[in-house]
Amino acid sequence: QVQLVESGGGLVQAGGSLRLSCAASGRTFSRTTMGWFRRVPGKEREFVSGIKWDGSSTSHANSVSGRFTISRDDAKNTVYLQMNSLRPEDTAVYYCAAARVDYSSITYASQNYYWGQGTQVTVSS
């Protein structure tokens, strides 16, 4: 059982930046690979970024590579997504994700994660 609470979403102009935060509880965060997914109405939830449980590797979708950075602070049980150079096509509900098993590698399939409630990011042109 894991509880995830996202924050930091909002409305931003194209080219701007946001930092999303996800506070985790209910399990040992330092053993947990974390990620971010996003979803827009009518489309499948898509992988955005992931960070391995030990912070040794990260992964990003091609669409956000070079613009988004994922990081984690195990002392705070928190994972972040720094989003720069935002584009209107980044508009979506962003979901924090926790891997369902300890010590896992970064995965891209949604069934391998537990989910937060989501936070809306809207990028205006």
PDB file of C-alpha atoms in Angstrom:
ATOM      1  CA  GLN A   1       0.000   0.000   0.000  1.00  0.00           C
ATOM      2  CA  VAL A   2       1.370   3.364  -1.038  1.00  0.00           C
ATOM      3  CA  GLN A   3      -0.126   6.835  -0.924  1.00  0.00           C
ATOM      4  CA  LEU A   4       0.974   9.493  -3.393  1.00  0.00           C
ATOM      5  CA  VAL A   5       0.011  13.163  -3.344  1.00  0.00           C
ATOM      6  CA  GLU A   6       0.967  15.391  -6.253  1.00  0.00           C
ATOM      7  CA  SER A   7       1.223  19.155  -6.143  1.00  0.00           C
ATOM      8  CA  GLY A   8       2.594  22.007  -8.196  1.00  0.00           C
ATOM      9  CA  GLY A   9       0.361  21.891 -11.226  1.00  0.00           C
ATOM     10  CA  GLY A  10      -1.298  24.948 -12.644  1.00  0.00           C
ATOM     11  CA  LEU A  11      -1.553  27.288 -15.580  1.00  0.00           C
ATOM     12  CA  VAL A  12       1.605  28.509 -17.260  1.00  0.00           C
ATOM     13  CA  GLN A  13       2.423  30.299 -20.483  1.00  0.00           C
ATOM     14  CA  ALA A  14       4.259  28.483 -23.251  1.00  0.00           C
ATOM     15  CA  GLY A  15       7.976  28.629 -22.639  1.00  0.00           C
ATOM     16  CA  GLY A  16       7.525  28.786 -18.898  1.00  0.00           C
ATOM     17  CA  SER A  17       8.382  26.334 -16.159  1.00  0.00           C
ATOM     18  CA  LEU A  18       6.695  24.356 -13.417  1.00  0.00           C
ATOM     19  CA  ARG A  19       7.947  21.967 -10.787  1.00  0.00           C
ATOM     20  CA  LEU A  20       5.712  19.126  -9.752  1.00  0.00           C
ATOM     21  CA  SER A  21       6.152  17.400  -6.419  1.00  0.00           C
ATOM     22  CA  CYS A  22       4.947  14.031  -5.215  1.00  0.00           C
ATOM     23  CA  ALA A  23       4.950  13.120  -1.541  1.00  0.00           C
ATOM     24  CA  ALA A  24       4.910   9.391  -0.864  1.00  0.00           C
ATOM     25  CA  SER A  25       3.951   7.440   2.228  1.00  0.00           C
ATOM     26  CA  GLY A  26       2.970   3.936   3.250  1.00  0.00           C
ATOM     27  CA  ARG A  27       6.123   2.114   2.194  1.00  0.00           C
ATOM     28  CA  THR A  28       9.891   2.485   2.118  1.00  0.00           C
ATOM     29  CA  PHE A  29      10.443   5.250  -0.386  1.00  0.00           C
ATOM     30  CA  SER A  30      14.167   4.567  -0.726  1.00  0.00           C
ATOM     31  CA  ARG A  31      13.382   1.137  -2.202  1.00  0.00           C
ATOM     32  CA  THR A  32      10.859   2.438  -4.701  1.00  0.00           C
ATOM     33  CA  THR A  33      11.381   3.332  -8.321  1.00  0.00           C
ATOM     34  CA  MET A  34       9.257   6.375  -9.107  1.00  0.00           C
ATOM     35  CA  GLY A  35       7.861   7.923 -12.228  1.00  0.00           C
ATOM     36  CA  TRP A  36       5.561  10.429 -13.819  1.00  0.00           C
ATOM     37  CA  PHE A  37       2.874   9.732 -16.389  1.00  0.00           C
ATOM     38  CA  ARG A  38       0.416  12.068 -18.061  1.00  0.00           C
ATOM     39  CA  ARG A  39      -2.968  11.750 -19.673  1.00  0.00           C
ATOM     40  CA  VAL A  40      -5.275  13.875 -21.813  1.00  0.00           C
ATOM     41  CA  PRO A  41      -8.932  13.092 -22.496  1.00  0.00           C
ATOM     42  CA  GLY A  42      -9.383  10.488 -25.200  1.00  0.00           C
ATOM     43  CA  LYS A  43      -5.791   9.320 -25.101  1.00  0.00           C
ATOM     44  CA  GLU A  44      -3.932   6.606 -23.281  1.00  0.00           C
ATOM     45  CA  ARG A  45      -1.877   7.481 -20.254  1.00  0.00           C
ATOM     46  CA  GLU A  46       1.718   7.908 -21.380  1.00  0.00           C
ATOM     47  CA  PHE A  47       5.053   7.601 -19.666  1.00  0.00           C
ATOM     48  CA  VAL A  48       6.873  10.886 -19.079  1.00  0.00           C
ATOM     49  CA  SER A  49       9.819  10.250 -16.803  1.00  0.00           C
ATOM     50  CA  GLY A  50      11.172   7.748 -14.310  1.00  0.00           C
ATOM     51  CA  ILE A  51      13.909   7.495 -11.714  1.00  0.00           C
ATOM     52  CA  LYS A  52      15.324   4.275 -10.329  1.00  0.00           C
ATOM     53  CA  TRP A  53      14.916   3.502  -6.637  1.00  0.00           C
ATOM     54  CA  ASP A  54      18.571   4.285  -5.912  1.00  0.00           C
ATOM     55  CA  GLY A  55      18.728   7.342  -8.164  1.00  0.00           C
ATOM     56  CA  SER A  56      21.323   5.705 -10.386  1.00  0.00           C
ATOM     57  CA  SER A  57      19.410   6.193 -13.612  1.00  0.00           C
ATOM     58  CA  THR A  58      16.599   8.226 -15.088  1.00  0.00           C
ATOM     59  CA  SER A  59      14.539   7.940 -18.218  1.00  0.00           C
ATOM     60  CA  HIS A  60      12.432  10.401 -20.179  1.00  0.00           C
ATOM     61  CA  ALA A  61      10.013  10.212 -23.031  1.00  0.00           C
ATOM     62  CA  ASN A  62      11.420  11.566 -26.275  1.00  0.00           C
ATOM     63  CA  SER A  63       8.836  14.330 -26.277  1.00  0.00           C
ATOM     64  CA  VAL A  64      10.198  15.812 -23.043  1.00  0.00           C
ATOM     65  CA  SER A  65      13.863  14.879 -23.243  1.00  0.00           C
ATOM     66  CA  GLY A  66      16.047  17.903 -22.650  1.00  0.00           C
ATOM     67  CA  ARG A  67      13.172  19.865 -21.139  1.00  0.00           C
ATOM     68  CA  PHE A  68      12.031  17.824 -18.130  1.00  0.00           C
ATOM     69  CA  THR A  69      14.153  16.570 -15.260  1.00  0.00           C
ATOM     70  CA  ILE A  70      13.123  14.047 -12.636  1.00  0.00           C
ATOM     71  CA  SER A  71      14.773  13.935  -9.233  1.00  0.00           C
ATOM     72  CA  ARG A  72      14.161  12.503  -5.793  1.00  0.00           C
ATOM     73  CA  ASP A  73      14.831  13.428  -2.197  1.00  0.00           C
ATOM     74  CA  ASP A  74      14.663  10.303  -0.064  1.00  0.00           C
ATOM     75  CA  ALA A  75      14.943  12.299   3.157  1.00  0.00           C
ATOM     76  CA  LYS A  76      11.626  13.939   2.257  1.00  0.00           C
ATOM     77  CA  ASN A  77      10.027  10.913   0.578  1.00  0.00           C
ATOM     78  CA  THR A  78       9.442  13.140  -2.412  1.00  0.00           C
ATOM     79  CA  VAL A  79       9.971  12.942  -6.149  1.00  0.00           C
ATOM     80  CA  TYR A  80      10.016  16.012  -8.383  1.00  0.00           C
ATOM     81  CA  LEU A  81       9.480  16.780 -12.026  1.00  0.00           C
ATOM     82  CA  GLN A  82      11.067  20.005 -13.188  1.00  0.00           C
ATOM     83  CA  MET A  83       9.397  21.052 -16.421  1.00  0.00           C
ATOM     84  CA  ASN A  84      11.041  23.749 -18.525  1.00  0.00           C
ATOM     85  CA  SER A  85      10.268  25.176 -21.946  1.00  0.00           C
ATOM     86  CA  LEU A  86       6.688  24.045 -21.621  1.00  0.00           C
ATOM     87  CA  ARG A  87       4.579  23.671 -24.730  1.00  0.00           C
ATOM     88  CA  PRO A  88       0.812  23.599 -25.207  1.00  0.00           C
ATOM     89  CA  GLU A  89       1.045  19.911 -26.077  1.00  0.00           C
ATOM     90  CA  ASP A  90       2.352  19.283 -22.554  1.00  0.00           C
ATOM     91  CA  THR A  91      -1.110  20.112 -21.236  1.00  0.00           C
ATOM     92  CA  ALA A  92      -2.359  17.063 -19.356  1.00  0.00           C
ATOM     93  CA  VAL A  93      -3.110  15.606 -15.969  1.00  0.00           C
ATOM     94  CA  TYR A  94       0.195  14.480 -14.527  1.00  0.00           C
ATOM     95  CA  TYR A  95       0.270  11.427 -12.282  1.00  0.00           C
ATOM     96  CA  CYS A  96       2.916  10.438  -9.826  1.00  0.00           C
ATOM     97  CA  ALA A  97       3.670   6.718  -9.962  1.00  0.00           C
ATOM     98  CA  ALA A  98       5.330   4.308  -7.545  1.00  0.00           C
ATOM     99  CA  ALA A  99       6.601   0.941  -8.711  1.00  0.00           C
ATOM    100  CA  ARG A 100       4.593  -1.956  -7.338  1.00  0.00           C
ATOM    101  CA  VAL A 101       7.663  -3.914  -6.241  1.00  0.00           C
ATOM    102  CA  ASP A 102      10.749  -2.874  -4.303  1.00  0.00           C
ATOM    103  CA  TYR A 103      14.082  -2.382  -6.033  1.00  0.00           C
ATOM    104  CA  SER A 104      12.623  -2.441  -9.521  1.00  0.00           C
ATOM    105  CA  SER A 105      14.169  -0.911 -12.598  1.00  0.00           C
ATOM    106  CA  ILE A 106      12.404   1.887 -14.432  1.00  0.00           C
ATOM    107  CA  THR A 107       9.420   0.511 -16.305  1.00  0.00           C
ATOM    108  CA  TYR A 108       7.126   2.080 -18.861  1.00  0.00           C
ATOM    109  CA  ALA A 109       3.965   0.025 -18.506  1.00  0.00           C
ATOM    110  CA  SER A 110       1.273   1.592 -16.363  1.00  0.00           C
ATOM    111  CA  GLN A 111       0.265  -1.703 -14.742  1.00  0.00           C
ATOM    112  CA  ASN A 112       3.612  -1.783 -12.928  1.00  0.00           C
ATOM    113  CA  TYR A 113       2.788   1.269 -10.789  1.00  0.00           C
ATOM    114  CA  TYR A 114       0.576   2.613  -8.082  1.00  0.00           C
ATOM    115  CA  TRP A 115      -0.875   6.050  -8.771  1.00  0.00           C
ATOM    116  CA  GLY A 116      -1.530   9.378  -7.193  1.00  0.00           C
ATOM    117  CA  GLN A 117      -4.647  11.421  -7.845  1.00  0.00           C
ATOM    118  CA  GLY A 118      -3.068  13.592 -10.517  1.00  0.00           C
ATOM    119  CA  THR A 119      -2.424  17.294 -10.904  1.00  0.00           C
ATOM    120  CA  GLN A 120      -3.517  19.404 -13.857  1.00  0.00           C
ATOM    121  CA  VAL A 121      -0.913  21.186 -15.955  1.00  0.00           C
ATOM    122  CA  THR A 122      -2.204  23.632 -18.544  1.00  0.00           C
ATOM    123  CA  VAL A 123       0.134  25.411 -20.930  1.00  0.00           C
ATOM    124  CA  SER A 124      -1.300  28.354 -22.815  1.00  0.00           C
ATOM    125  CA  SER A 125       0.013  29.610 -26.126  1.00  0.00           C
TER     126      SER A 125
END
